[in-house]
Amino acid sequence: MDRLDNTIRPYAWGSTTAIPRLLGIEPSGEPQAEMWMGAHTGAPSRTGRGTLVELIEAAPEKELGPQTVAKFGPRLPFLLKLLAAGSPLSLQVHPDLDQAREGYADEERRGVPVTAPHRNYRDANHKPELVCALTEFDGLCGFRDPLRAAALLDGLGVDSLKPYVDLLHAQPEEAALREVLTAVLTADPEEMARTVAETAAACDRLGGDYAPYAGIARHYPGDPGVIAAMLLNHVRLQPGEALFLGAGVPHAYLDGLAVEIMANSDNVLRCGLTPKHVDVPELLRIVRFEARDPGVLRPEAGPDGEEVYETPVDEFRLSRYVLPESGAVRDLTLTTPQILLCTAGSVRAGEHELSPGSSVFVPAGEKAEAAGTGTLFRATVIA
């Protein structure tokens, strides 16, 4: 069992206080957006034996187990994060596995450098995600019913939004959502900037259900993603609640601290709320234009106290233990690799004392026990 030393990524949207508060350290004043735990080559966790990438490359079956290697290859198939949003992240979607493989092969064939800012596919993998709130956590997830979206837009009293309202009323669900998102993202930039400004002012004036969009507009003035965001469900998670983001589902995180786990991929197609490249034709090919309930997940409790967040993917499995004061020892041994992350209290995992924000990597088959009083998240795979 190896204690992990993890990199904190200073993305501009990150909170300056949430991760330092969890870790019990003084804020630096700089944004601290994500703490990465895993073997992503961009920022692999470090151990006393080398980076997690180096450990796995040296002995994949020993570290990951033969079942995991047979199913996913000699790599850890997930990335675990602490995510602290101080301002909205980009509005985005992720491809499914076939789309990722096709898109990656196409850009490789065309010689698009993998580091190019206009590149869509950095790898050939999909990127399903699960985000679990540690504090109140605001986000956008999936399309609203078109008639509900139309009512929200119509209630602003902004004349330039009326064509979108009419489209949402006139077309069947898939066509309505596709046509309106296309129209928003391909509108004349100057005209759209005026529409966004008028929309933001109306949202600010009306408050209530419109307040989140006024906040988004303050961070991204003139961005068409402000209008696109109003087509989506707004969700406020309470601590312990989670969202699963599958392929093609537009989403954005707005504010709060969470544990996030995802398949090990960097493939993102952006819809707005970003200065980065937006490839509208490719985005429209990937988005699933269907209204859906956000599907807030609550963990399913097992007989040993493990609370599991059920998802339809095998690359990761996230669960948590809320350990009582009784001091009972929990056997966490698995035949698959796991990362254990403490988010509250004090937990002893093997020989390691874990405080909030501390984590360990447990090789497949390694004896693992935990005790203490606090909350421990477990990330592993289904092999």
mmCIF file of C-alpha atoms in Angstrom:
data_model
loop_
_atom_site.group_PDB
_atom_site.id
_atom_site.type_symbol
_atom_site.label_atom_id
_atom_site.label_comp_id
_atom_site.label_asym_id
_atom_site.label_seq_id
_atom_site.Cartn_x
_atom_site.Cartn_y
_atom_site.Cartn_z
ATOM 1 C CA MET A 1 0.000 0.000 0.000
ATOM 2 C CA ASP A 2 1.543 3.301 -1.121
ATOM 3 C CA ARG A 3 0.740 6.753 0.208
ATOM 4 C CA LEU A 4 0.116 9.132 -2.702
ATOM 5 C CA ASP A 5 1.606 12.558 -3.229
ATOM 6 C CA ASN A 6 -0.782 14.245 -5.671
ATOM 7 C CA THR A 7 -0.585 17.229 -8.006
ATOM 8 C CA ILE A 8 -3.049 20.113 -7.654
ATOM 9 C CA ARG A 9 -3.952 21.718 -10.992
ATOM 10 C CA PRO A 10 -4.335 25.546 -10.900
ATOM 11 C CA TYR A 11 -6.992 25.986 -13.603
ATOM 12 C CA ALA A 12 -8.491 29.477 -13.685
ATOM 13 C CA TRP A 13 -12.003 28.288 -12.729
ATOM 14 C CA GLY A 14 -10.768 26.680 -9.509
ATOM 15 C CA SER A 15 -11.743 27.782 -6.021
ATOM 16 C CA THR A 16 -8.995 29.512 -4.055
ATOM 17 C CA THR A 17 -10.224 28.103 -0.724
ATOM 18 C CA ALA A 18 -12.111 24.772 -1.042
ATOM 19 C CA ILE A 19 -9.186 22.349 -1.416
ATOM 20 C CA PRO A 20 -6.954 24.185 1.117
ATOM 21 C CA ARG A 21 -9.871 24.118 3.591
ATOM 22 C CA LEU A 22 -10.268 20.349 3.138
ATOM 23 C CA LEU A 23 -6.520 19.795 3.510
ATOM 24 C CA GLY A 24 -6.335 22.076 6.544
ATOM 25 C CA ILE A 25 -3.725 24.385 5.006
ATOM 26 C CA GLU A 26 -3.549 28.119 4.342
ATOM 27 C CA PRO A 27 -4.783 29.207 0.894
ATOM 28 C CA SER A 28 -2.120 30.551 -1.426
ATOM 29 C CA GLY A 29 -4.517 32.991 -3.094
ATOM 30 C CA GLU A 30 -4.197 31.086 -6.384
ATOM 31 C CA PRO A 31 -6.972 28.905 -7.823
ATOM 32 C CA GLN A 32 -6.706 25.239 -6.863
ATOM 33 C CA ALA A 33 -9.084 23.441 -9.207
ATOM 34 C CA GLU A 34 -8.318 19.719 -9.193
ATOM 35 C CA MET A 35 -6.194 17.279 -7.234
ATOM 36 C CA TRP A 36 -5.384 14.252 -9.405
ATOM 37 C CA MET A 37 -5.015 10.749 -7.967
ATOM 38 C CA GLY A 38 -3.960 8.058 -10.401
ATOM 39 C CA ALA A 39 -1.644 7.228 -13.277
ATOM 40 C CA HIS A 40 -2.582 9.862 -15.841
ATOM 41 C CA THR A 41 0.624 10.756 -17.652
ATOM 42 C CA GLY A 42 -0.193 14.482 -17.377
ATOM 43 C CA ALA A 43 0.230 14.453 -13.585
ATOM 44 C CA PRO A 44 0.756 10.969 -12.134
ATOM 45 C CA SER A 45 0.609 10.456 -8.383
ATOM 46 C CA ARG A 46 3.979 9.986 -6.731
ATOM 47 C CA THR A 47 4.902 7.308 -4.207
ATOM 48 C CA GLY A 48 8.016 6.356 -2.286
ATOM 49 C CA ARG A 49 8.772 3.858 -5.065
ATOM 50 C CA GLY A 50 8.373 6.277 -8.004
ATOM 51 C CA THR A 51 5.346 7.586 -9.865
ATOM 52 C CA LEU A 52 2.264 5.399 -10.142
ATOM 53 C CA VAL A 53 2.891 5.241 -13.905
ATOM 54 C CA GLU A 54 6.391 3.843 -13.274
ATOM 55 C CA LEU A 55 5.136 1.291 -10.742
ATOM 56 C CA ILE A 56 2.468 -0.026 -13.096
ATOM 57 C CA GLU A 57 4.757 -0.097 -16.135
ATOM 58 C CA ALA A 58 7.359 -2.090 -14.183
ATOM 59 C CA ALA A 59 4.908 -4.774 -12.977
ATOM 60 C CA PRO A 60 1.399 -4.347 -14.407
ATOM 61 C CA GLU A 61 -0.044 -7.686 -13.271
ATOM 62 C CA LYS A 62 1.384 -7.278 -9.755
ATOM 63 C CA GLU A 63 -0.027 -3.760 -9.340
ATOM 64 C CA LEU A 64 -3.295 -4.078 -11.292
ATOM 65 C CA GLY A 65 -4.008 -7.807 -11.124
ATOM 66 C CA PRO A 66 -4.329 -10.190 -14.089
ATOM 67 C CA GLN A 67 -8.086 -9.605 -14.496
ATOM 68 C CA THR A 68 -7.666 -5.843 -14.834
ATOM 69 C CA VAL A 69 -4.769 -6.175 -17.284
ATOM 70 C CA ALA A 70 -6.713 -8.692 -19.391
ATOM 71 C CA LYS A 71 -9.715 -6.359 -19.604
ATOM 72 C CA PHE A 72 -8.145 -2.898 -19.840
ATOM 73 C CA GLY A 73 -4.501 -3.449 -20.724
ATOM 74 C CA PRO A 74 -1.456 -2.592 -18.566
ATOM 75 C CA ARG A 75 -2.803 0.743 -17.321
ATOM 76 C CA LEU A 76 -4.992 2.075 -14.526
ATOM 77 C CA PRO A 77 -8.266 2.746 -16.389
ATOM 78 C CA PHE A 78 -9.573 5.540 -14.144
ATOM 79 C CA LEU A 79 -8.535 8.918 -12.758
ATOM 80 C CA LEU A 80 -9.791 10.048 -9.347
ATOM 81 C CA LYS A 81 -9.970 13.750 -8.489
ATOM 82 C CA LEU A 82 -10.929 16.300 -5.915
ATOM 83 C CA LEU A 83 -12.678 18.997 -7.964
ATOM 84 C CA ALA A 84 -13.217 22.517 -6.587
ATOM 85 C CA ALA A 85 -15.193 24.830 -8.865
ATOM 86 C CA GLY A 86 -15.099 28.511 -7.965
ATOM 87 C CA SER A 87 -16.604 29.541 -11.309
ATOM 88 C CA PRO A 88 -18.324 27.607 -14.122
ATOM 89 C CA LEU A 89 -16.376 25.071 -16.144
ATOM 90 C CA SER A 90 -16.898 24.850 -19.905
ATOM 91 C CA LEU A 91 -20.167 23.451 -21.237
ATOM 92 C CA GLN A 92 -19.078 20.144 -22.770
ATOM 93 C CA VAL A 93 -19.809 16.611 -23.970
ATOM 94 C CA HIS A 94 -17.721 13.465 -24.299
ATOM 95 C CA PRO A 95 -17.755 10.903 -27.125
ATOM 96 C CA ASP A 96 -18.636 7.245 -26.764
ATOM 97 C CA LEU A 97 -15.918 4.647 -27.316
ATOM 98 C CA ASP A 98 -16.579 4.136 -31.040
ATOM 99 C CA GLN A 99 -16.713 7.889 -31.687
ATOM 100 C CA ALA A 100 -13.469 8.422 -29.764
ATOM 101 C CA ARG A 101 -11.670 5.709 -31.729
ATOM 102 C CA GLU A 102 -12.951 7.039 -35.061
ATOM 103 C CA GLY A 103 -12.191 10.672 -34.192
ATOM 104 C CA TYR A 104 -8.704 9.893 -32.903
ATOM 105 C CA ALA A 105 -7.850 7.791 -35.967
ATOM 106 C CA ASP A 106 -9.134 10.519 -38.296
ATOM 107 C CA GLU A 107 -7.077 13.285 -36.668
ATOM 108 C CA GLU A 108 -4.017 11.029 -36.601
ATOM 109 C CA ARG A 109 -4.508 10.290 -40.294
ATOM 110 C CA ARG A 110 -4.798 14.009 -41.061
ATOM 111 C CA GLY A 111 -1.646 14.769 -39.084
ATOM 112 C CA VAL A 112 -3.274 17.073 -36.518
ATOM 113 C CA PRO A 113 -0.695 17.444 -33.699
ATOM 114 C CA VAL A 114 -2.011 15.869 -30.501
ATOM 115 C CA THR A 115 -1.150 19.087 -28.622
ATOM 116 C CA ALA A 116 -2.860 21.395 -31.159
ATOM 117 C CA PRO A 117 -5.476 23.652 -29.533
ATOM 118 C CA HIS A 118 -8.017 22.750 -32.235
ATOM 119 C CA ARG A 119 -7.551 18.997 -31.756
ATOM 120 C CA ASN A 120 -10.729 17.261 -30.507
ATOM 121 C CA TYR A 121 -9.459 13.756 -29.719
ATOM 122 C CA ARG A 122 -6.328 13.445 -27.580
ATOM 123 C CA ASP A 123 -6.713 9.672 -27.268
ATOM 124 C CA ALA A 124 -8.909 6.796 -28.455
ATOM 125 C CA ASN A 125 -10.898 6.347 -25.235
ATOM 126 C CA HIS A 126 -14.298 7.442 -23.986
ATOM 127 C CA LYS A 127 -14.709 9.574 -20.852
ATOM 128 C CA PRO A 128 -17.700 8.667 -18.712
ATOM 129 C CA GLU A 129 -17.647 10.580 -15.415
ATOM 130 C CA LEU A 130 -19.176 10.441 -11.953
ATOM 131 C CA VAL A 131 -19.156 13.470 -9.666
ATOM 132 C CA CYS A 132 -20.069 13.137 -5.976
ATOM 133 C CA ALA A 133 -20.697 16.266 -3.908
ATOM 134 C CA LEU A 134 -18.744 16.958 -0.725
ATOM 135 C CA THR A 135 -20.450 20.348 -0.298
ATOM 136 C CA GLU A 136 -23.528 21.769 -1.999
ATOM 137 C CA PHE A 137 -22.601 21.436 -5.657
ATOM 138 C CA ASP A 138 -24.244 23.185 -8.607
ATOM 139 C CA GLY A 139 -24.173 21.863 -12.141
ATOM 140 C CA LEU A 140 -25.935 21.528 -15.467
ATOM 141 C CA CYS A 141 -26.764 18.055 -16.763
ATOM 142 C CA GLY A 142 -28.713 16.963 -19.840
ATOM 143 C CA PHE A 143 -31.400 18.739 -21.848
ATOM 144 C CA ARG A 144 -34.631 20.005 -20.364
ATOM 145 C CA ASP A 145 -37.890 19.076 -22.014
ATOM 146 C CA PRO A 146 -38.135 21.538 -24.969
ATOM 147 C CA LEU A 147 -41.385 23.052 -23.677
ATOM 148 C CA ARG A 148 -39.824 23.708 -20.265
ATOM 149 C CA ALA A 149 -36.807 25.281 -21.941
ATOM 150 C CA ALA A 150 -39.138 27.409 -24.077
ATOM 151 C CA ALA A 151 -41.007 28.606 -20.989
ATOM 152 C CA LEU A 152 -37.756 29.546 -19.266
ATOM 153 C CA LEU A 153 -36.536 31.558 -22.277
ATOM 154 C CA ASP A 154 -39.927 33.137 -22.913
ATOM 155 C CA GLY A 155 -40.192 34.315 -19.314
ATOM 156 C CA LEU A 156 -37.213 36.627 -19.812
ATOM 157 C CA GLY A 157 -39.060 38.927 -22.206
ATOM 158 C CA VAL A 158 -36.043 39.226 -24.519
ATOM 159 C CA ASP A 159 -37.203 39.721 -28.116
ATOM 160 C CA SER A 160 -34.147 38.116 -29.722
ATOM 161 C CA LEU A 161 -34.880 34.854 -27.869
ATOM 162 C CA LYS A 162 -38.325 34.499 -29.454
ATOM 163 C CA PRO A 163 -37.120 32.548 -32.545
ATOM 164 C CA TYR A 164 -35.625 29.935 -30.207
ATOM 165 C CA VAL A 165 -38.860 29.779 -28.229
ATOM 166 C CA ASP A 166 -40.827 29.257 -31.438
ATOM 167 C CA LEU A 167 -38.495 26.473 -32.606
ATOM 168 C CA LEU A 168 -38.783 24.687 -29.273
ATOM 169 C CA HIS A 169 -42.585 24.731 -29.629
ATOM 170 C CA ALA A 170 -42.757 23.859 -33.316
ATOM 171 C CA GLN A 171 -40.496 20.809 -33.639
ATOM 172 C CA PRO A 172 -40.367 17.306 -32.148
ATOM 173 C CA GLU A 173 -37.983 16.943 -29.223
ATOM 174 C CA GLU A 174 -34.781 15.881 -31.001
ATOM 175 C CA ALA A 175 -35.196 18.313 -33.897
ATOM 176 C CA ALA A 176 -36.139 21.186 -31.581
ATOM 177 C CA LEU A 177 -33.094 20.773 -29.349
ATOM 178 C CA ARG A 178 -30.749 20.247 -32.297
ATOM 179 C CA GLU A 179 -32.007 23.268 -34.243
ATOM 180 C CA VAL A 180 -31.907 25.628 -31.285
ATOM 181 C CA LEU A 181 -28.424 24.611 -30.123
ATOM 182 C CA THR A 182 -27.165 24.873 -33.715
ATOM 183 C CA ALA A 183 -28.732 28.310 -34.112
ATOM 184 C CA VAL A 184 -27.227 29.551 -30.837
ATOM 185 C CA LEU A 185 -23.709 28.323 -31.625
ATOM 186 C CA THR A 186 -23.679 29.574 -35.227
ATOM 187 C CA ALA A 187 -25.307 32.982 -34.641
ATOM 188 C CA ASP A 188 -23.522 36.203 -35.610
ATOM 189 C CA PRO A 189 -21.124 36.864 -32.693
ATOM 190 C CA GLU A 190 -22.070 40.532 -32.300
ATOM 191 C CA GLU A 191 -25.780 39.813 -32.357
ATOM 192 C CA MET A 192 -25.326 36.942 -29.915
ATOM 193 C CA ALA A 193 -23.279 39.125 -27.565
ATOM 194 C CA ARG A 194 -26.195 41.611 -27.453
ATOM 195 C CA THR A 195 -28.680 38.788 -26.836
ATOM 196 C CA VAL A 196 -26.535 37.410 -24.016
ATOM 197 C CA ALA A 197 -26.219 40.857 -22.435
ATOM 198 C CA GLU A 198 -29.997 41.378 -22.507
ATOM 199 C CA THR A 199 -30.560 37.844 -21.211
ATOM 200 C CA ALA A 200 -28.080 38.332 -18.381
ATOM 201 C CA ALA A 201 -29.710 41.587 -17.314
ATOM 202 C CA ALA A 202 -33.139 39.935 -17.301
ATOM 203 C CA CYS A 203 -31.859 36.939 -15.329
ATOM 204 C CA ASP A 204 -30.246 39.258 -12.795
ATOM 205 C CA ARG A 205 -33.463 41.247 -12.455
ATOM 206 C CA LEU A 206 -35.766 38.225 -12.094
ATOM 207 C CA GLY A 207 -33.589 36.045 -9.849
ATOM 208 C CA GLY A 208 -35.046 32.756 -8.599
ATOM 209 C CA ASP A 209 -34.711 30.046 -11.258
ATOM 210 C CA TYR A 210 -32.836 32.550 -13.435
ATOM 211 C CA ALA A 211 -30.149 33.370 -10.861
ATOM 212 C CA PRO A 212 -27.695 30.610 -11.921
ATOM 213 C CA TYR A 213 -27.625 31.961 -15.489
ATOM 214 C CA ALA A 214 -26.974 35.511 -14.300
ATOM 215 C CA GLY A 215 -23.967 34.102 -12.439
ATOM 216 C CA ILE A 216 -22.755 32.213 -15.507
ATOM 217 C CA ALA A 217 -23.057 35.356 -17.643
ATOM 218 C CA ARG A 218 -20.964 37.378 -15.179
ATOM 219 C CA HIS A 219 -18.105 34.942 -15.741
ATOM 220 C CA TYR A 220 -18.634 34.595 -19.517
ATOM 221 C CA PRO A 221 -20.117 37.874 -20.859
ATOM 222 C CA GLY A 222 -21.317 37.575 -24.447
ATOM 223 C CA ASP A 223 -20.669 33.817 -24.632
ATOM 224 C CA PRO A 224 -23.357 31.831 -26.540
ATOM 225 C CA GLY A 225 -22.918 29.112 -23.932
ATOM 226 C CA VAL A 226 -25.026 31.267 -21.590
ATOM 227 C CA ILE A 227 -28.064 30.674 -23.832
ATOM 228 C CA ALA A 228 -27.114 27.029 -24.430
ATOM 229 C CA ALA A 229 -26.937 26.535 -20.656
ATOM 230 C CA MET A 230 -30.609 27.494 -20.346
ATOM 231 C CA LEU A 231 -31.533 24.475 -22.456
ATOM 232 C CA LEU A 232 -30.106 22.201 -19.737
ATOM 233 C CA ASN A 233 -31.305 20.994 -16.347
ATOM 234 C CA HIS A 234 -29.902 22.926 -13.407
ATOM 235 C CA VAL A 235 -29.022 20.584 -10.524
ATOM 236 C CA ARG A 236 -27.995 21.341 -6.948
ATOM 237 C CA LEU A 237 -26.465 18.283 -5.300
ATOM 238 C CA GLN A 238 -26.386 17.899 -1.536
ATOM 239 C CA PRO A 239 -23.313 16.280 0.094
ATOM 240 C CA GLY A 240 -23.236 12.584 -0.751
ATOM 241 C CA GLU A 241 -25.374 12.929 -3.885
ATOM 242 C CA ALA A 242 -23.847 12.282 -7.301
ATOM 243 C CA LEU A 243 -24.332 12.610 -11.060
ATOM 244 C CA PHE A 244 -23.236 10.187 -13.752
ATOM 245 C CA LEU A 245 -22.300 11.840 -17.079
ATOM 246 C CA GLY A 246 -22.424 9.420 -19.979
ATOM 247 C CA ALA A 247 -21.458 9.917 -23.612
ATOM 248 C CA GLY A 248 -23.175 12.697 -25.512
ATOM 249 C CA VAL A 249 -24.764 14.331 -22.444
ATOM 250 C CA PRO A 250 -24.056 18.090 -22.307
ATOM 251 C CA HIS A 251 -22.997 19.225 -18.859
ATOM 252 C CA ALA A 252 -21.067 21.799 -16.861
ATOM 253 C CA TYR A 253 -20.016 22.113 -13.239
ATOM 254 C CA LEU A 254 -20.747 25.532 -11.748
ATOM 255 C CA ASP A 255 -19.728 25.702 -8.093
ATOM 256 C CA GLY A 256 -18.746 23.488 -5.178
ATOM 257 C CA LEU A 257 -16.357 20.773 -3.979
ATOM 258 C CA ALA A 258 -16.689 17.168 -5.117
ATOM 259 C CA VAL A 259 -14.988 13.836 -5.654
ATOM 260 C CA GLU A 260 -14.867 13.040 -9.370
ATOM 261 C CA ILE A 261 -13.910 9.818 -11.092
ATOM 262 C CA MET A 262 -13.626 9.223 -14.830
ATOM 263 C CA ALA A 263 -12.247 6.906 -17.444
ATOM 264 C CA ASN A 264 -8.657 7.863 -18.225
ATOM 265 C CA SER A 265 -9.222 10.146 -21.240
ATOM 266 C CA ASP A 266 -8.845 13.786 -22.282
ATOM 267 C CA ASN A 267 -11.546 13.828 -24.979
ATOM 268 C CA VAL A 268 -13.783 16.895 -24.613
ATOM 269 C CA LEU A 269 -16.062 18.605 -27.163
ATOM 270 C CA ARG A 270 -16.978 22.085 -25.931
ATOM 271 C CA CYS A 271 -20.298 23.920 -26.416
ATOM 272 C CA GLY A 272 -19.352 27.244 -24.829
ATOM 273 C CA LEU A 273 -18.392 29.008 -21.597
ATOM 274 C CA THR A 274 -14.799 28.819 -22.676
ATOM 275 C CA PRO A 275 -12.156 30.691 -24.690
ATOM 276 C CA LYS A 276 -11.027 27.306 -26.064
ATOM 277 C CA HIS A 277 -11.787 25.792 -29.470
ATOM 278 C CA VAL A 278 -15.442 24.956 -30.217
ATOM 279 C CA ASP A 279 -15.864 22.607 -33.198
ATOM 280 C CA VAL A 280 -19.586 23.018 -33.866
ATOM 281 C CA PRO A 281 -20.018 20.343 -36.592
ATOM 282 C CA GLU A 282 -18.194 17.690 -34.557
ATOM 283 C CA LEU A 283 -19.989 18.723 -31.389
ATOM 284 C CA LEU A 284 -23.377 18.341 -33.084
ATOM 285 C CA ARG A 285 -22.360 14.859 -34.227
ATOM 286 C CA ILE A 286 -21.567 13.800 -30.655
ATOM 287 C CA VAL A 287 -24.412 15.416 -28.664
ATOM 288 C CA ARG A 288 -27.427 13.251 -27.854
ATOM 289 C CA PHE A 289 -30.434 15.481 -28.401
ATOM 290 C CA GLU A 290 -32.833 13.964 -25.917
ATOM 291 C CA ALA A 291 -34.486 15.452 -22.858
ATOM 292 C CA ARG A 292 -33.603 13.559 -19.715
ATOM 293 C CA ASP A 293 -33.896 13.656 -15.974
ATOM 294 C CA PRO A 294 -30.500 14.525 -14.459
ATOM 295 C CA GLY A 295 -30.660 11.246 -12.527
ATOM 296 C CA VAL A 296 -29.297 12.250 -9.120
ATOM 297 C CA LEU A 297 -27.591 9.205 -7.596
ATOM 298 C CA ARG A 298 -27.591 8.261 -3.946
ATOM 299 C CA PRO A 299 -25.354 5.429 -2.771
ATOM 300 C CA GLU A 300 -26.692 1.911 -2.265
ATOM 301 C CA ALA A 301 -25.682 0.539 1.154
ATOM 302 C CA GLY A 302 -24.206 -2.952 1.366
ATOM 303 C CA PRO A 303 -24.084 -5.303 4.359
ATOM 304 C CA ASP A 304 -20.501 -4.359 5.289
ATOM 305 C CA GLY A 305 -21.214 -0.619 5.315
ATOM 306 C CA GLU A 306 -19.878 0.049 1.821
ATOM 307 C CA GLU A 307 -22.100 2.555 -0.023
ATOM 308 C CA VAL A 308 -21.831 2.102 -3.798
ATOM 309 C CA TYR A 309 -22.605 4.611 -6.546
ATOM 310 C CA GLU A 310 -23.917 2.334 -9.302
ATOM 311 C CA THR A 311 -22.968 3.259 -12.879
ATOM 312 C CA PRO A 312 -23.156 1.417 -16.228
ATOM 313 C CA VAL A 313 -19.379 1.380 -16.860
ATOM 314 C CA ASP A 314 -16.547 -0.955 -15.858
ATOM 315 C CA GLU A 315 -13.568 1.437 -15.987
ATOM 316 C CA PHE A 316 -14.404 2.679 -12.500
ATOM 317 C CA ARG A 317 -16.472 1.880 -9.427
ATOM 318 C CA LEU A 318 -16.837 4.513 -6.698
ATOM 319 C CA SER A 319 -18.039 3.806 -3.186
ATOM 320 C CA ARG A 320 -17.641 5.255 0.279
ATOM 321 C CA TYR A 321 -17.481 4.154 3.883
ATOM 322 C CA VAL A 322 -18.781 6.419 6.638
ATOM 323 C CA LEU A 323 -16.860 4.932 9.543
ATOM 324 C CA PRO A 324 -18.425 5.213 13.020
ATOM 325 C CA GLU A 325 -16.692 5.767 16.348
ATOM 326 C CA SER A 326 -16.918 2.066 17.244
ATOM 327 C CA GLY A 327 -13.407 1.469 15.897
ATOM 328 C CA ALA A 328 -14.450 -1.634 13.967
ATOM 329 C CA VAL A 329 -11.895 -2.711 11.338
ATOM 330 C CA ARG A 330 -13.172 -3.054 7.751
ATOM 331 C CA ASP A 331 -11.530 -5.511 5.385
ATOM 332 C CA LEU A 332 -11.172 -3.717 2.025
ATOM 333 C CA THR A 333 -9.030 -6.309 0.218
ATOM 334 C CA LEU A 334 -9.878 -6.706 -3.481
ATOM 335 C CA THR A 335 -8.467 -8.561 -6.488
ATOM 336 C CA THR A 336 -8.523 -5.232 -8.369
ATOM 337 C CA PRO A 337 -6.399 -2.087 -7.790
ATOM 338 C CA GLN A 338 -7.880 0.620 -5.616
ATOM 339 C CA ILE A 339 -7.306 4.167 -4.439
ATOM 340 C CA LEU A 340 -8.593 5.074 -0.979
ATOM 341 C CA LEU A 341 -9.280 8.763 -0.286
ATOM 342 C CA CYS A 342 -10.180 10.244 3.094
ATOM 343 C CA THR A 343 -12.501 13.263 2.909
ATOM 344 C CA ALA A 344 -13.467 13.700 6.575
ATOM 345 C CA GLY A 345 -12.233 12.689 10.014
ATOM 346 C CA SER A 346 -9.240 10.428 10.585
ATOM 347 C CA VAL A 347 -8.928 6.984 9.010
ATOM 348 C CA ARG A 348 -6.172 4.400 9.354
ATOM 349 C CA ALA A 349 -5.615 2.440 6.114
ATOM 350 C CA GLY A 350 -3.001 -0.243 6.655
ATOM 351 C CA GLU A 351 -0.042 1.546 8.225
ATOM 352 C CA HIS A 352 -1.111 4.959 6.935
ATOM 353 C CA GLU A 353 -2.986 7.576 8.960
ATOM 354 C CA LEU A 354 -5.208 9.471 6.547
ATOM 355 C CA SER A 355 -6.551 12.961 7.168
ATOM 356 C CA PRO A 356 -8.919 14.782 4.765
ATOM 357 C CA GLY A 357 -7.385 14.903 1.280
ATOM 358 C CA SER A 358 -4.914 12.060 1.952
ATOM 359 C CA SER A 359 -4.955 8.965 -0.261
ATOM 360 C CA VAL A 360 -3.258 5.615 -0.805
ATOM 361 C CA PHE A 361 -2.900 3.202 -3.723
ATOM 362 C CA VAL A 362 -3.593 -0.447 -2.925
ATOM 363 C CA PRO A 363 -2.252 -2.972 -5.456
ATOM 364 C CA ALA A 364 -4.578 -5.779 -6.531
ATOM 365 C CA GLY A 365 -4.786 -8.540 -3.922
ATOM 366 C CA GLU A 366 -2.908 -6.519 -1.302
ATOM 367 C CA LYS A 367 -4.316 -6.874 2.212
ATOM 368 C CA ALA A 368 -6.223 -3.673 2.996
ATOM 369 C CA GLU A 369 -7.964 -2.777 6.238
ATOM 370 C CA ALA A 370 -9.449 0.508 7.416
ATOM 371 C CA ALA A 371 -10.585 1.808 10.783
ATOM 372 C CA GLY A 372 -11.224 5.163 12.399
ATOM 373 C CA THR A 373 -13.914 7.799 12.411
ATOM 374 C CA GLY A 374 -14.543 9.572 9.138
ATOM 375 C CA THR A 375 -15.384 9.190 5.461
ATOM 376 C CA LEU A 376 -13.334 7.059 3.092
ATOM 377 C CA PHE A 377 -13.962 6.899 -0.649
ATOM 378 C CA ARG A 378 -12.870 3.800 -2.552
ATOM 379 C CA ALA A 379 -12.121 3.886 -6.298
ATOM 380 C CA THR A 380 -11.577 0.638 -8.190
ATOM 381 C CA VAL A 381 -12.594 -1.131 -11.420
ATOM 382 C CA ILE A 382 -15.026 -3.861 -12.381
ATOM 383 C CA ALA A 383 -12.948 -6.625 -13.891
#
